[in-house]
Amino acid sequence: MPHSARIWNYWLGGKDNYPVDRAAGDQYRDIYPEIVEVARASRQFLTRAVRYLAGEARIRQFLDIGTGLPTADNTHEVAQRVAPACRVVYVDNDPLVLTHARALLASTPQGVTDYIDADLRDPDKILDAARTLDFTQPIALTLIGIVGHVGDDDEARSIVRRLLEAVPSGSYLAVCDGTNVISKAGVEAQQRYNQSGAVPYHLRSPEQIAGFFDGLELVEPGVVSCPRWRPDPAVANGGVPAEVDQFSGVGRKP
Ligand SMILES: C[S@@+](CC[C@H](N)C(=O)[O-])C[C@H]1O[C@@H](n2cnc3c(N)ncnc32)[C@H](O)[C@@H]1O
């Protein structure tokens, strides 16, 4: 069976995928060729956001929910490059990610990494298991390419609210998710994918994505198409266009 984490890995240029995944990924790409740039743009946002959080925002603890298969710049690598003492807890509900989790546990000696096999829909289980983190100190919650897996808007908002309630003032939320405003082909490809029996992914409007940040102070430039979020002038964006159907933002809990 094709599998979403492996298809994502294929689009990102990774090696942890099989012919069925590549076939499903190619089928999606035939309708919506930009998906490869969308996947890359989303991953580049993760890198810039984590670098900002560990750097300018001086965050030392990360809860990365919807980790995906290990890739070139995992959250702990980006964060610990800035500050080696960063503690990073990864969460995913996919058994395949679990089998690859060892690669995520290679922390610096000064820092810590941990992996929790849990579902975003059960935030209390995640919070209980994430005791490697000190909940009296600020924590960055990173939800990159995962909230779309929770189709119901009220449920998604209540999960994000519950996670934010558990972290202290000065904590951050970073979200990046698929939208439905720029490309009709993207919406069609997603509809076909969702009917294929794979775990569905629901595209949201930029306003719905911005809603996850209610009550937080949005870091400039707000919730925008992800290549527009603090682009790194020193790095060529690998052909990723300025606007893709993937919106992202970072907010601070006051
Ligand atoms: C599109 S990938 C994104 C991976 C990574 N964050 C990135 O940006 O490259 C989504 C990940 O979320 C995980 N996921 C999907 N639904 C989930 C859920 N309900 N609970 C926990 N993880 C989930 C999938 O297994 C997959 O690894």
Short mmCIF file of C-alpha atoms and ligand atoms in Angstrom, two decimals:
data_model
loop_
_atom_site.label_atom_id
_atom_site.label_comp_id
_atom_site.label_asym_id
_atom_site.label_seq_id
_atom_site.Cartn_x
_atom_site.Cartn_y
_atom_site.Cartn_z
CA MET A 1 0.00 0.00 0.00
CA PRO A 2 1.29 3.50 -0.73
CA HIS A 3 2.01 5.36 2.45
CA SER A 4 1.86 9.11 3.14
CA ALA A 5 5.14 9.44 5.11
CA ARG A 6 6.99 7.51 2.36
CA ILE A 7 5.32 9.52 -0.44
CA TRP A 8 6.36 12.73 1.36
CA ASN A 9 9.87 11.30 1.65
CA TYR A 10 9.82 10.56 -2.12
CA TRP A 11 8.76 14.13 -2.99
CA LEU A 12 11.52 15.44 -0.73
CA GLY A 13 14.07 13.39 -2.67
CA GLY A 14 14.59 10.80 0.11
CA LYS A 15 15.37 7.09 -0.26
CA ASP A 16 12.91 5.59 2.25
CA ASN A 17 10.15 4.74 -0.22
CA TYR A 18 9.00 1.84 -2.39
CA PRO A 19 7.69 1.56 -5.98
CA VAL A 20 4.05 1.78 -4.78
CA ASP A 21 4.83 5.05 -2.99
CA ARG A 22 6.61 6.46 -6.03
CA ALA A 23 3.69 5.42 -8.27
CA ALA A 24 1.18 7.17 -5.95
CA GLY A 25 3.48 10.19 -5.67
CA ASP A 26 3.83 10.35 -9.47
CA GLN A 27 0.05 10.07 -9.93
CA TYR A 28 -0.43 13.05 -7.61
CA ARG A 29 2.35 14.93 -9.37
CA ASP A 30 0.81 14.28 -12.81
CA ILE A 31 -2.20 16.35 -11.72
CA TYR A 32 -0.25 18.84 -9.61
CA PRO A 33 3.45 19.03 -10.54
CA GLU A 34 4.07 21.77 -7.95
CA ILE A 35 3.62 19.27 -5.10
CA VAL A 36 7.37 18.63 -5.09
CA GLU A 37 8.06 22.35 -4.57
CA VAL A 38 5.32 22.49 -1.92
CA ALA A 39 6.97 19.65 0.03
CA ARG A 40 10.36 21.34 -0.21
CA ALA A 41 8.95 24.76 0.70
CA SER A 42 7.31 23.28 3.78
CA ARG A 43 10.54 21.60 4.89
CA GLN A 44 12.50 24.82 4.28
CA PHE A 45 9.98 26.66 6.48
CA LEU A 46 10.59 24.12 9.25
CA THR A 47 14.33 24.83 9.06
CA ARG A 48 13.91 28.63 9.12
CA ALA A 49 11.30 28.53 11.88
CA VAL A 50 13.39 26.25 14.14
CA ARG A 51 16.49 28.37 13.48
CA TYR A 52 14.49 31.50 14.43
CA LEU A 53 13.08 29.83 17.56
CA ALA A 54 16.43 28.52 18.83
CA GLY A 55 18.22 31.71 17.77
CA GLU A 56 16.34 34.98 18.05
CA ALA A 57 13.61 33.61 20.33
CA ARG A 58 16.12 31.68 22.51
CA ILE A 59 13.89 28.62 22.84
CA ARG A 60 15.63 25.53 24.17
CA GLN A 61 12.78 22.99 24.12
CA PHE A 62 10.82 21.66 21.14
CA LEU A 63 7.80 19.38 20.84
CA ASP A 64 7.69 18.34 17.18
CA ILE A 65 4.38 16.58 16.44
CA GLY A 66 4.08 14.87 13.03
CA THR A 67 7.80 14.33 12.67
CA GLY A 68 7.89 12.34 9.44
CA LEU A 69 10.70 10.08 8.33
CA PRO A 70 14.15 11.31 9.29
CA THR A 71 15.62 13.52 6.60
CA ALA A 72 18.59 15.84 6.05
CA ASP A 73 17.80 18.58 8.57
CA ASN A 74 15.73 17.13 11.38
CA THR A 75 14.40 19.53 14.03
CA HIS A 76 17.02 18.59 16.64
CA GLU A 77 19.87 19.04 14.15
CA VAL A 78 18.70 22.54 13.20
CA ALA A 79 18.03 23.54 16.82
CA GLN A 80 21.21 22.01 18.29
CA ARG A 81 23.34 23.64 15.58
CA VAL A 82 22.17 26.95 17.05
CA ALA A 83 22.20 25.85 20.70
CA PRO A 84 23.64 22.38 21.47
CA ALA A 85 21.67 22.12 24.75
CA CYS A 86 18.27 22.07 22.99
CA ARG A 87 15.89 19.32 24.08
CA VAL A 88 13.65 17.94 21.34
CA VAL A 89 10.75 15.51 21.72
CA TYR A 90 9.42 13.99 18.51
CA VAL A 91 5.88 12.62 18.17
CA ASP A 92 4.37 10.59 15.34
CA ASN A 93 1.71 7.89 15.17
CA ASP A 94 3.18 6.03 12.24
CA PRO A 95 4.86 2.68 12.92
CA LEU A 96 7.19 3.30 9.99
CA VAL A 97 8.48 6.53 11.54
CA LEU A 98 8.90 4.64 14.82
CA THR A 99 11.17 2.08 13.15
CA HIS A 100 13.37 4.90 11.82
CA ALA A 101 13.30 6.85 15.08
CA ARG A 102 16.83 5.86 16.10
CA ALA A 103 18.15 8.40 13.59
CA LEU A 104 16.19 11.07 15.48
CA LEU A 105 17.73 10.16 18.81
CA ALA A 106 21.30 11.12 17.95
CA SER A 107 21.40 14.16 20.19
CA THR A 108 24.37 16.33 21.05
CA PRO A 109 25.84 15.35 24.47
CA GLN A 110 24.60 18.67 25.92
CA GLY A 111 21.02 18.23 24.62
CA VAL A 112 18.38 15.50 24.66
CA THR A 113 16.10 13.95 22.05
CA ASP A 114 13.19 11.61 22.66
CA TYR A 115 10.55 9.92 20.54
CA ILE A 116 6.91 9.33 21.48
CA ASP A 117 4.63 7.01 19.53
CA ALA A 118 1.32 8.88 19.92
CA ASP A 119 -1.57 10.44 18.06
CA LEU A 120 -2.12 14.19 17.75
CA ARG A 121 -5.78 13.50 18.57
CA ASP A 122 -4.70 12.49 22.07
CA PRO A 123 -2.85 15.61 23.27
CA ASP A 124 -3.03 14.54 26.93
CA LYS A 125 -1.12 11.34 26.17
CA ILE A 126 1.51 13.40 24.32
CA LEU A 127 1.80 15.87 27.20
CA ASP A 128 2.10 13.07 29.77
CA ALA A 129 4.79 11.30 27.76
CA ALA A 130 6.76 14.47 26.99
CA ARG A 131 8.11 14.82 30.52
CA THR A 132 11.64 14.94 29.10
CA LEU A 133 10.68 18.59 28.66
CA ASP A 134 10.42 21.04 31.53
CA PHE A 135 6.91 22.48 31.34
CA THR A 136 7.85 25.40 33.58
CA GLN A 137 10.12 26.70 30.80
CA PRO A 138 9.08 27.87 27.31
CA ILE A 139 8.51 25.17 24.69
CA ALA A 140 8.07 25.51 20.93
CA LEU A 141 5.28 23.34 19.51
CA THR A 142 5.93 22.54 15.86
CA LEU A 143 3.03 21.18 13.82
CA ILE A 144 4.36 21.00 10.27
CA GLY A 145 2.19 19.27 7.68
CA ILE A 146 0.05 17.46 10.23
CA VAL A 147 -3.00 19.49 11.29
CA GLY A 148 -4.60 18.76 7.88
CA HIS A 149 -4.86 15.14 9.05
CA VAL A 150 -7.49 16.32 11.55
CA GLY A 151 -10.38 17.15 9.24
CA ASP A 152 -12.77 18.77 11.70
CA ASP A 153 -11.87 22.41 12.28
CA ASP A 154 -13.28 22.53 15.83
CA GLU A 155 -11.41 19.37 16.81
CA ALA A 156 -8.14 20.68 15.30
CA ARG A 157 -8.51 24.00 17.12
CA SER A 158 -9.31 22.32 20.41
CA ILE A 159 -6.21 20.08 20.11
CA VAL A 160 -3.97 23.10 19.45
CA ARG A 161 -5.63 24.97 22.36
CA ARG A 162 -5.05 22.03 24.72
CA LEU A 163 -1.36 21.84 23.79
CA LEU A 164 -0.95 25.59 24.24
CA GLU A 165 -2.66 25.52 27.64
CA ALA A 166 0.01 23.10 28.86
CA VAL A 167 2.99 25.32 28.01
CA PRO A 168 4.03 28.47 29.86
CA SER A 169 4.01 32.07 28.71
CA GLY A 170 6.85 32.75 26.27
CA SER A 171 6.24 29.44 24.47
CA TYR A 172 5.70 29.33 20.70
CA LEU A 173 3.55 27.59 18.12
CA ALA A 174 4.77 27.00 14.55
CA VAL A 175 2.28 25.66 11.99
CA CYS A 176 2.58 24.93 8.29
CA ASP A 177 -0.31 23.36 6.42
CA GLY A 178 -1.82 22.84 2.99
CA THR A 179 -4.25 25.46 1.65
CA ASN A 180 -6.79 25.47 -1.13
CA VAL A 181 -6.59 29.00 -2.53
CA ILE A 182 -3.82 29.15 -5.10
CA SER A 183 -4.12 26.07 -7.29
CA LYS A 184 -7.26 24.24 -8.50
CA ALA A 185 -5.02 21.37 -9.60
CA GLY A 186 -3.71 21.07 -6.03
CA VAL A 187 -7.25 20.75 -4.69
CA GLU A 188 -8.11 18.12 -7.32
CA ALA A 189 -4.97 16.08 -6.66
CA GLN A 190 -5.73 16.14 -2.93
CA GLN A 191 -9.36 15.07 -3.48
CA ARG A 192 -8.23 12.08 -5.57
CA TYR A 193 -5.58 11.20 -2.99
CA ASN A 194 -8.15 11.34 -0.18
CA GLN A 195 -10.44 8.95 -2.12
CA SER A 196 -7.60 6.46 -2.67
CA GLY A 197 -7.85 4.90 0.79
CA ALA A 198 -4.79 6.75 2.12
CA VAL A 199 -5.15 8.65 5.41
CA PRO A 200 -6.92 11.82 4.14
CA TYR A 201 -5.45 15.28 4.39
CA HIS A 202 -7.81 18.28 4.50
CA LEU A 203 -6.78 21.53 2.91
CA ARG A 204 -7.72 24.65 4.87
CA SER A 205 -8.08 28.32 3.94
CA PRO A 206 -5.29 30.66 5.12
CA GLU A 207 -7.87 32.19 7.52
CA GLN A 208 -8.55 28.80 9.09
CA ILE A 209 -4.80 28.24 9.51
CA ALA A 210 -4.46 31.73 11.03
CA GLY A 211 -7.22 30.72 13.49
CA PHE A 212 -4.81 28.28 15.19
CA PHE A 213 -2.87 31.33 16.40
CA ASP A 214 -5.83 32.99 18.15
CA GLY A 215 -4.64 34.43 21.45
CA LEU A 216 -0.97 34.39 20.40
CA GLU A 217 1.29 37.24 19.29
CA LEU A 218 2.13 36.53 15.65
CA VAL A 219 5.79 36.82 14.74
CA GLU A 220 6.30 38.99 11.61
CA PRO A 221 5.31 38.55 8.78
CA GLY A 222 2.27 36.66 10.18
CA VAL A 223 0.57 33.74 8.47
CA VAL A 224 1.76 33.70 4.85
CA SER A 225 2.54 31.35 2.00
CA CYS A 226 5.51 29.53 3.46
CA PRO A 227 8.28 30.71 1.09
CA ARG A 228 7.34 34.25 2.23
CA TRP A 229 7.94 33.51 5.91
CA ARG A 230 11.32 35.13 6.68
CA PRO A 231 13.05 33.93 3.49
CA ASP A 232 16.76 33.46 3.86
CA PRO A 233 18.37 35.88 1.37
CA ALA A 234 21.62 33.89 1.44
CA VAL A 235 20.00 30.64 0.29
CA ALA A 236 18.60 30.05 -3.19
CA ASN A 237 15.13 28.62 -2.71
CA GLY A 238 15.74 25.73 -5.13
CA GLY A 239 13.21 26.94 -7.67
CA VAL A 240 10.38 27.09 -5.13
CA PRO A 241 7.94 29.80 -6.28
CA ALA A 242 7.06 32.68 -3.95
CA GLU A 243 3.47 31.53 -3.48
CA VAL A 244 2.56 27.90 -2.86
CA ASP A 245 -0.55 26.30 -1.41
CA GLN A 246 1.11 25.86 1.95
CA PHE A 247 0.69 28.55 4.59
CA SER A 248 2.71 28.95 7.73
CA GLY A 249 3.23 31.10 10.76
CA VAL A 250 4.83 31.34 14.19
CA GLY A 251 3.11 32.78 17.25
CA ARG A 252 4.21 33.50 20.82
CA LYS A 253 2.09 32.78 23.88
CA PRO A 254 1.87 36.04 25.85
C1 LIG B 1 3.38 15.43 5.68
S1 LIG B 1 4.29 14.59 6.92
C2 LIG B 1 5.22 15.96 7.56
C3 LIG B 1 6.52 15.54 8.17
C4 LIG B 1 7.42 16.64 8.71
N1 LIG B 1 6.77 17.42 9.77
C5 LIG B 1 7.87 17.55 7.60
O1 LIG B 1 7.51 18.73 7.63
O2 LIG B 1 8.58 17.11 6.68
C6 LIG B 1 3.05 14.33 8.20
C7 LIG B 1 3.49 13.42 9.35
O3 LIG B 1 2.47 13.48 10.37
C8 LIG B 1 2.22 12.17 10.84
N2 LIG B 1 0.83 12.08 11.31
C9 LIG B 1 -0.30 12.13 10.57
N3 LIG B 1 -1.38 12.08 11.35
C10 LIG B 1 -0.93 11.99 12.63
C11 LIG B 1 -1.58 11.91 13.89
N4 LIG B 1 -2.92 11.90 13.99
N5 LIG B 1 -0.82 11.86 15.01
C12 LIG B 1 0.55 11.86 14.93
N6 LIG B 1 1.21 11.94 13.75
C13 LIG B 1 0.49 12.00 12.62
C14 LIG B 1 2.47 11.26 9.65
O4 LIG B 1 2.76 9.94 10.06
C15 LIG B 1 3.65 11.96 8.97
O5 LIG B 1 4.86 11.47 9.46
#
